[in-house]
Amino acid sequence: MASPEVQETTSLFNELKKAVDDYDDERSLDICNKLIELSPQDQDALQCRIVTMIRLEKYTDALTAMEKLRGADIDLRFEKIYCYYRTNQLQLAVKLLDEVKKQNNESQALMYLEAQLLYAQDRYQESVEVYESLLKTTDPNDRVYGEIQVNLLAAKAGLLFSKSGKNKSADVNSTSGVDLYEVAYNVASVYLGRGELEKASEYLEKARRTDMSHEEIDEELAVIATQLAYTYQLQGRLDEAMEIYESVVSSRVNDESINAVVANNIVAIQKTRDLNDAAAKLKVATSQEAQAKLKPYQKRVIALNETLLQLHMSKVDAEALERVVPGLKRGYVRKEANSGRVQKPKTKKKRSPLMPKNFDPSQTPDPERWLPKRERSTYRAKGKNKKAANKGPQGVAIAGGGIGGTGSANITGYTNLSPGEPTSSKPQTSPNTAAKNSANKKKKKKGGKNKW
C-alpha cells in the first residue's frame, strides 16, 4: 500500500490536471505550490508552476523561478526566451534563441517564437517570411493556424506603416477566418496601410460587430474602436472620430498604448484650440509606460506633435537644441518671469577710413605728402627775403650767382647785350645814385612796423 505522502501527491496531480483542462490558472498555481512543498525536487511540478506563471503573465516571477533552477535537469530555454520577449529583453531573447536554433532548427514552436521576436524588433519583412513558411507547414484545421494567420496580417500591416514598407501590394485576399475579430482587425490594418480607407472602415465595422467574451470586450473593442476612429479621421469625418475617441477615454481602458494613441489623435483633431489641454493629453502619450509599448512609427508621430505643441506654446529649450546641433550661437536669450532686465550685447561699429579732401583714386598720390611743407621740393618761401628766395636746389643756375661760371661773371647783375640787341632810350642811373636810393629806403623802413 502506498504511503500517505504518495497518495496526497497523486491526488494533487489529479486536481492539477482538472484545473489545467478547465483553464483555471490560479487554481493550477496553488496546486503546484503544494506539490513543491511536498517534493521540492519534483521536476514536473516545477515546470508546471513556471508554465502557469507564464499563462498568468507573471513573466518576471517566472524568470526568477527559472534562475533558481539553473542547475536542474529541466530544459526551460524556450520558456526563458518567451519571458525575455514579453519583458522586452529582446537582446537576451535573440541570443538564447540563436543558441537553441543550432541544436533544434526545425521546431515549429521555435519558428513561431522567432517570428514574434522579429516583429518586436520591427523587422517586419523577415517576420512575414517566417510566418508564411509556418503557414505552409501547419494544418489549416489546427488551432495554431488561425493565430499564425492573425500574426502574419499584423506583420504585413506593420510593414506597410513603417518606412521600409514601399510595397503597398500586401495580399489579404487569401485570408480565411475573417469572421474572427482579430483577423478582421488586422485585415483592416493592412487596408489602412495601403490607403484604402473604405475597405478598412468596412472590416473594422465587421470586427466591432463580432461576438466576444465579456473579458475581451473592453480592451479588444477599444483597440478596434480606436483604429476605426483613426480611419474616420483620415476620411475627414472628424465629429464621428471624436465621438469614438471620447467613448474610449470614458471606458478607462487599462492599456497605455491605446490611451497614448487616443490622446495623440485627439490633440491632432483639436489642434491649437486649447494648448494646456493638449499638453496634458500628450503627457499621457509620452509617459514611460506608453513609450515602452508603442511602435517606432507611432513614437515618431507623437514626438512630432509634441514638438509642434511646444512651438505654439513658445517652449523652446535653447540648450537642448544647442546640444543636438553643436556650433550654433544663441540668437536670443529668453527672459524669465523673475529675472532682471536682459542686457543686449554691445556691437562695435566699424569706421570707414578717412580720405583726404579732393582725393582722386585714379591718380597716384604725391610721395612727399607726409613731409613738412618746408622740406618739400616744391616749397617756395613767401615775403621779400631775396636771399632766401634765390636759394634753390643743388645744380640750379641763377643769374648773378657769383664768380666761377664759364665766361665773364655778372658781378653787378648787369646783362651783357650783344651788339645786335636794341638798348633802352632811358638814361642809366649811375652806381652812386642807386646806392643812395637804396639807403634812403632802408632808413624809411626803420621807423615803421615790421611785417614779419
CSV table of C-alpha atoms in Angstrom, one decimal, residues 142-442:
chain,number,residue,atom,x,y,z
A,142,ASP,CA,-5.1,23.2,-36.3
A,143,ARG,CA,-5.9,26.0,-33.7
A,144,VAL,CA,-2.4,27.5,-34.2
A,145,TYR,CA,-3.1,28.1,-37.9
A,146,GLY,CA,-5.5,30.9,-37.1
A,147,GLU,CA,-3.1,32.5,-34.7
A,148,ILE,CA,-0.3,32.4,-37.3
A,149,GLN,CA,-2.7,34.0,-39.8
A,150,VAL,CA,-3.5,36.8,-37.4
A,151,ASN,CA,0.1,37.5,-36.7
A,152,LEU,CA,1.0,37.4,-40.3
A,153,LEU,CA,-1.5,40.1,-41.1
A,154,ALA,CA,-0.2,42.2,-38.2
A,155,ALA,CA,3.3,41.8,-39.6
A,156,LYS,CA,2.1,42.9,-43.1
A,157,ALA,CA,0.3,45.9,-41.6
A,158,GLY,CA,3.5,46.9,-39.6
A,159,LEU,CA,5.5,46.6,-42.9
A,160,LEU,CA,3.1,49.0,-44.6
A,161,PHE,CA,3.1,51.5,-41.8
A,162,SER,CA,6.9,51.5,-41.5
A,163,LYS,CA,9.2,53.4,-43.8
A,164,SER,CA,10.5,50.2,-45.3
A,165,GLY,CA,7.0,49.2,-46.5
A,166,LYS,CA,7.4,50.6,-50.0
A,167,ASN,CA,5.5,47.7,-51.5
A,168,LYS,CA,1.8,48.5,-51.0
A,169,SER,CA,0.5,45.3,-52.5
A,170,ALA,CA,0.2,43.1,-49.4
A,171,ASP,CA,-2.1,40.2,-50.2
A,172,VAL,CA,-5.2,39.8,-48.0
A,173,ASN,CA,-7.4,38.1,-50.5
A,174,SER,CA,-6.4,34.6,-49.4
A,175,THR,CA,-7.2,35.3,-45.8
A,176,SER,CA,-9.6,32.9,-44.2
A,177,GLY,CA,-11.5,33.2,-40.9
A,178,VAL,CA,-12.4,36.9,-41.5
A,179,ASP,CA,-15.3,36.3,-39.1
A,180,LEU,CA,-12.8,36.3,-36.2
A,181,TYR,CA,-12.4,39.9,-34.9
A,182,GLU,CA,-8.6,39.6,-34.7
A,183,VAL,CA,-8.4,38.6,-38.4
A,184,ALA,CA,-10.9,41.3,-39.4
A,185,TYR,CA,-8.9,43.9,-37.4
A,186,ASN,CA,-5.6,43.0,-39.0
A,187,VAL,CA,-7.1,42.9,-42.5
A,188,ALA,CA,-8.4,46.4,-41.8
A,189,SER,CA,-5.0,47.5,-40.7
A,190,VAL,CA,-3.5,46.2,-43.9
A,191,TYR,CA,-6.1,48.2,-46.0
A,192,LEU,CA,-5.4,51.2,-43.8
A,193,GLY,CA,-1.7,50.9,-44.5
A,194,ARG,CA,-2.4,50.8,-48.2
A,195,GLY,CA,-4.6,53.9,-48.0
A,196,GLU,CA,-7.8,52.0,-48.9
A,197,LEU,CA,-9.9,53.7,-46.2
A,198,GLU,CA,-13.3,52.5,-47.3
A,199,LYS,CA,-12.3,48.8,-47.1
A,200,ALA,CA,-10.5,49.5,-43.8
A,201,SER,CA,-13.6,51.0,-42.2
A,202,GLU,CA,-15.7,48.1,-43.6
A,203,TYR,CA,-13.6,45.5,-41.9
A,204,LEU,CA,-13.3,47.5,-38.7
A,205,GLU,CA,-17.1,47.7,-38.5
A,206,LYS,CA,-17.2,43.9,-39.0
A,207,ALA,CA,-14.7,43.4,-36.2
A,208,ARG,CA,-16.7,45.7,-34.0
A,209,ARG,CA,-19.9,43.6,-34.5
A,210,THR,CA,-18.1,40.3,-33.9
A,211,ASP,CA,-19.1,38.4,-30.7
A,212,MET,CA,-16.5,38.5,-28.0
A,213,SER,CA,-16.4,37.3,-24.4
A,214,HIS,CA,-17.1,39.7,-21.6
A,215,GLU,CA,-13.4,39.6,-20.5
A,216,GLU,CA,-12.3,40.6,-24.0
A,217,ILE,CA,-14.9,43.1,-25.0
A,218,ASP,CA,-13.5,46.2,-23.1
A,219,GLU,CA,-9.8,46.0,-24.2
A,220,GLU,CA,-10.2,44.5,-27.7
A,221,LEU,CA,-13.2,46.7,-28.6
A,222,ALA,CA,-11.2,49.7,-27.5
A,223,VAL,CA,-8.4,48.7,-30.0
A,224,ILE,CA,-10.9,48.3,-32.8
A,225,ALA,CA,-12.7,51.5,-31.9
A,226,THR,CA,-9.5,53.5,-31.9
A,227,GLN,CA,-8.5,52.1,-35.3
A,228,LEU,CA,-11.9,52.9,-36.7
A,229,ALA,CA,-11.9,56.4,-35.3
A,230,TYR,CA,-8.4,56.9,-36.9
A,231,THR,CA,-9.9,55.8,-40.2
A,232,TYR,CA,-12.7,58.3,-39.9
A,233,GLN,CA,-10.2,60.9,-39.0
A,234,LEU,CA,-8.3,60.3,-42.3
A,235,GLN,CA,-11.5,60.4,-44.2
A,236,GLY,CA,-12.3,63.9,-42.7
A,237,ARG,CA,-15.2,62.6,-40.6
A,238,LEU,CA,-13.9,64.4,-37.5
A,239,ASP,CA,-17.1,64.5,-35.5
A,240,GLU,CA,-17.6,60.7,-35.7
A,241,ALA,CA,-13.9,60.1,-34.9
A,242,MET,CA,-14.1,62.5,-31.9
A,243,GLU,CA,-17.2,60.7,-30.6
A,244,ILE,CA,-15.4,57.3,-30.7
A,245,TYR,CA,-12.3,58.7,-29.1
A,246,GLU,CA,-14.3,60.2,-26.2
A,247,SER,CA,-16.1,56.9,-25.7
A,248,VAL,CA,-12.7,55.1,-25.4
A,249,VAL,CA,-11.4,57.6,-22.9
A,250,SER,CA,-14.6,57.3,-20.8
A,251,SER,CA,-14.3,53.5,-20.8
A,252,ARG,CA,-11.0,53.9,-18.8
A,253,VAL,CA,-9.2,51.1,-20.6
A,254,ASN,CA,-6.1,49.9,-18.8
A,255,ASP,CA,-3.8,49.8,-21.8
A,256,GLU,CA,-1.1,52.5,-22.1
A,257,SER,CA,-0.6,52.2,-25.8
A,258,ILE,CA,-4.3,52.7,-26.6
A,259,ASN,CA,-4.5,55.7,-24.2
A,260,ALA,CA,-1.4,57.2,-25.8
A,261,VAL,CA,-2.7,56.8,-29.4
A,262,VAL,CA,-6.2,58.2,-28.4
A,263,ALA,CA,-4.6,61.2,-26.6
A,264,ASN,CA,-2.4,62.0,-29.6
A,265,ASN,CA,-5.2,61.7,-32.1
A,266,ILE,CA,-7.5,64.0,-30.1
A,267,VAL,CA,-4.7,66.6,-30.0
A,268,ALA,CA,-4.3,66.3,-33.8
A,269,ILE,CA,-8.1,67.0,-34.2
A,270,GLN,CA,-8.3,69.9,-31.8
A,271,LYS,CA,-5.0,71.5,-33.0
A,272,THR,CA,-4.4,74.8,-31.2
A,273,ARG,CA,-7.8,75.3,-29.6
A,274,ASP,CA,-6.7,74.6,-26.0
A,275,LEU,CA,-3.0,74.3,-25.7
A,276,ASN,CA,-3.0,73.4,-22.0
A,277,ASP,CA,-5.4,70.6,-22.5
A,278,ALA,CA,-3.3,69.4,-25.4
A,279,ALA,CA,-0.2,69.4,-23.3
A,280,ALA,CA,-1.9,67.3,-20.6
A,281,LYS,CA,-3.0,64.8,-23.2
A,282,LEU,CA,0.4,64.5,-24.8
A,283,LYS,CA,1.9,64.0,-21.3
A,284,VAL,CA,-0.1,60.7,-21.2
A,285,ALA,CA,1.2,59.8,-24.7
A,286,THR,CA,4.8,60.4,-23.8
A,287,SER,CA,4.8,58.5,-20.5
A,288,GLN,CA,7.5,55.9,-19.9
A,289,GLU,CA,4.9,53.1,-19.8
A,290,ALA,CA,3.3,54.1,-23.1
A,291,GLN,CA,6.7,54.6,-24.9
A,292,ALA,CA,7.6,51.0,-23.9
A,293,LYS,CA,4.6,49.6,-25.8
A,294,LEU,CA,4.4,51.9,-28.8
A,295,LYS,CA,5.9,51.1,-32.2
A,296,PRO,CA,8.7,53.4,-33.7
A,297,TYR,CA,6.4,55.0,-36.3
A,298,GLN,CA,3.9,55.8,-33.5
A,299,LYS,CA,6.6,57.3,-31.4
A,300,ARG,CA,7.7,59.5,-34.4
A,301,VAL,CA,4.2,60.9,-34.9
A,302,ILE,CA,3.7,61.6,-31.1
A,303,ALA,CA,7.2,63.3,-30.9
A,304,LEU,CA,6.3,65.5,-33.9
A,305,ASN,CA,3.0,66.6,-32.4
A,306,GLU,CA,4.8,67.3,-29.1
A,307,THR,CA,7.4,69.5,-30.9
A,308,LEU,CA,4.7,71.4,-32.7
A,309,LEU,CA,2.8,72.0,-29.5
A,310,GLN,CA,5.9,73.3,-27.8
A,311,LEU,CA,6.5,75.7,-30.7
A,312,HIS,CA,2.9,77.0,-30.3
A,313,MET,CA,3.4,77.4,-26.6
A,314,SER,CA,6.8,79.2,-27.1
A,315,LYS,CA,8.5,76.5,-25.1
A,316,VAL,CA,11.9,76.2,-26.8
A,317,ASP,CA,14.8,74.7,-24.9
A,318,ALA,CA,17.8,76.5,-26.4
A,319,GLU,CA,20.3,74.5,-24.5
A,320,ALA,CA,18.8,71.2,-25.8
A,321,LEU,CA,18.9,72.5,-29.3
A,322,GLU,CA,22.5,73.5,-29.0
A,323,ARG,CA,23.4,70.1,-27.7
A,324,VAL,CA,21.7,68.5,-30.7
A,325,VAL,CA,23.3,70.8,-33.3
A,326,PRO,CA,26.7,71.8,-31.8
A,327,GLY,CA,28.3,75.0,-33.1
A,328,LEU,CA,25.1,77.1,-33.0
A,329,LYS,CA,25.1,80.5,-31.4
A,330,ARG,CA,22.2,81.9,-29.5
A,331,GLY,CA,20.1,84.3,-31.5
A,332,TYR,CA,18.3,85.5,-28.4
A,333,VAL,CA,18.1,84.9,-24.7
A,334,ARG,CA,14.6,84.1,-23.3
A,335,LYS,CA,13.6,86.5,-20.5
A,336,GLU,CA,12.3,84.6,-17.4
A,337,ALA,CA,9.4,86.0,-15.4
A,338,ASN,CA,11.5,86.6,-12.3
A,339,SER,CA,14.7,87.6,-14.0
A,340,GLY,CA,16.1,91.1,-14.3
A,341,ARG,CA,16.5,93.1,-17.5
A,342,VAL,CA,18.4,91.3,-20.1
A,343,GLN,CA,21.3,93.4,-21.5
A,344,LYS,CA,21.8,93.3,-25.2
A,345,PRO,CA,25.4,92.6,-26.2
A,346,LYS,CA,27.2,95.7,-27.4
A,347,THR,CA,28.1,95.8,-31.0
A,348,LYS,CA,31.2,97.6,-32.2
A,349,LYS,CA,30.7,99.8,-35.3
A,350,LYS,CA,33.4,99.6,-37.9
A,351,ARG,CA,34.5,103.1,-39.0
A,352,SER,CA,35.2,103.7,-42.7
A,353,PRO,CA,38.8,105.0,-43.4
A,354,LEU,CA,39.1,108.8,-43.6
A,355,MET,CA,40.2,110.1,-47.0
A,356,PRO,CA,41.8,113.5,-47.7
A,357,LYS,CA,39.8,116.2,-49.4
A,358,ASN,CA,39.7,116.2,-53.2
A,359,PHE,CA,41.0,112.6,-53.2
A,360,ASP,CA,41.1,111.1,-56.6
A,361,PRO,CA,41.7,107.3,-56.5
A,362,SER,CA,42.6,107.3,-60.2
A,363,GLN,CA,45.7,109.4,-59.7
A,364,THR,CA,49.0,108.5,-57.9
A,365,PRO,CA,49.3,110.4,-54.7
A,366,ASP,CA,52.2,112.7,-54.0
A,367,PRO,CA,55.1,110.7,-52.4
A,368,GLU,CA,56.1,113.8,-50.4
A,369,ARG,CA,52.7,114.4,-48.9
A,370,TRP,CA,53.8,113.2,-45.5
A,371,LEU,CA,56.8,115.6,-45.3
A,372,PRO,CA,56.5,119.1,-43.8
A,373,LYS,CA,56.0,121.8,-46.4
A,374,ARG,CA,59.4,123.4,-45.8
A,375,GLU,CA,61.1,120.1,-46.6
A,376,ARG,CA,59.2,119.5,-49.9
A,377,SER,CA,61.0,120.1,-53.2
A,378,THR,CA,58.2,122.4,-54.4
A,379,TYR,CA,58.4,124.7,-51.4
A,380,ARG,CA,58.9,128.5,-52.1
A,381,ALA,CA,59.2,130.9,-49.3
A,382,LYS,CA,56.9,133.9,-49.2
A,383,GLY,CA,58.0,137.6,-48.5
A,384,LYS,CA,60.8,139.9,-49.6
A,385,ASN,CA,63.8,138.0,-48.4
A,386,LYS,CA,65.6,137.9,-51.7
A,387,LYS,CA,68.4,135.8,-50.4
A,388,ALA,CA,66.2,133.1,-49.3
A,389,ALA,CA,64.1,133.3,-52.4
A,390,ASN,CA,67.1,132.9,-54.6
A,391,LYS,CA,68.1,129.8,-52.9
A,392,GLY,CA,67.3,126.7,-54.9
A,393,PRO,CA,68.2,123.1,-55.0
A,394,GLN,CA,71.6,121.9,-55.9
A,395,GLY,CA,72.5,122.3,-59.7
A,396,VAL,CA,70.2,125.2,-60.5
A,397,ALA,CA,71.9,128.0,-62.3
A,398,ILE,CA,70.9,131.5,-61.0
A,399,ALA,CA,71.8,134.7,-62.8
A,400,GLY,CA,74.5,136.7,-61.0
A,401,GLY,CA,75.3,133.8,-58.9
A,402,GLY,CA,78.9,134.7,-58.4
A,403,ILE,CA,82.3,134.2,-59.9
A,404,GLY,CA,83.3,130.8,-61.2
A,405,GLY,CA,80.9,130.3,-64.1
A,406,THR,CA,82.1,130.0,-67.7
A,407,GLY,CA,82.7,133.3,-69.5
A,408,SER,CA,82.7,136.7,-67.7
A,409,ALA,CA,80.8,136.9,-64.4
A,410,ASN,CA,77.9,139.4,-63.9
A,411,ILE,CA,79.1,140.7,-60.6
A,412,THR,CA,76.8,143.7,-60.7
A,413,GLY,CA,73.9,141.8,-62.0
A,414,TYR,CA,74.1,143.6,-65.4
A,415,THR,CA,73.4,141.7,-68.5
A,416,ASN,CA,75.8,141.8,-71.4
A,417,LEU,CA,74.0,142.9,-74.5
A,418,SER,CA,75.0,141.6,-77.9
A,419,PRO,CA,75.7,144.3,-80.5
A,420,GLY,CA,72.6,143.5,-82.3
A,421,GLU,CA,70.2,144.0,-79.4
A,422,PRO,CA,68.4,147.3,-79.0
A,423,THR,CA,69.1,149.4,-76.0
A,424,SER,CA,66.6,151.3,-73.9
A,425,SER,CA,66.4,155.1,-74.5
A,426,LYS,CA,66.1,155.7,-70.7
A,427,PRO,CA,69.3,157.1,-69.2
A,428,GLN,CA,71.1,154.8,-67.0
A,429,THR,CA,71.5,155.6,-63.3
A,430,SER,CA,75.0,155.8,-62.0
A,431,PRO,CA,76.1,153.4,-59.3
A,432,ASN,CA,76.4,156.1,-56.7
A,433,THR,CA,72.8,157.3,-57.3
A,434,ALA,CA,71.5,153.8,-56.9
A,435,ALA,CA,73.3,153.2,-53.7
A,436,LYS,CA,71.9,156.4,-52.2
A,437,ASN,CA,68.3,155.5,-53.2
A,438,SER,CA,68.6,152.1,-51.5
A,439,ALA,CA,70.0,153.7,-48.4
A,440,ASN,CA,67.0,156.1,-48.2
A,441,LYS,CA,64.6,153.2,-48.5
A,442,LYS,CA,66.2,151.4,-45.7
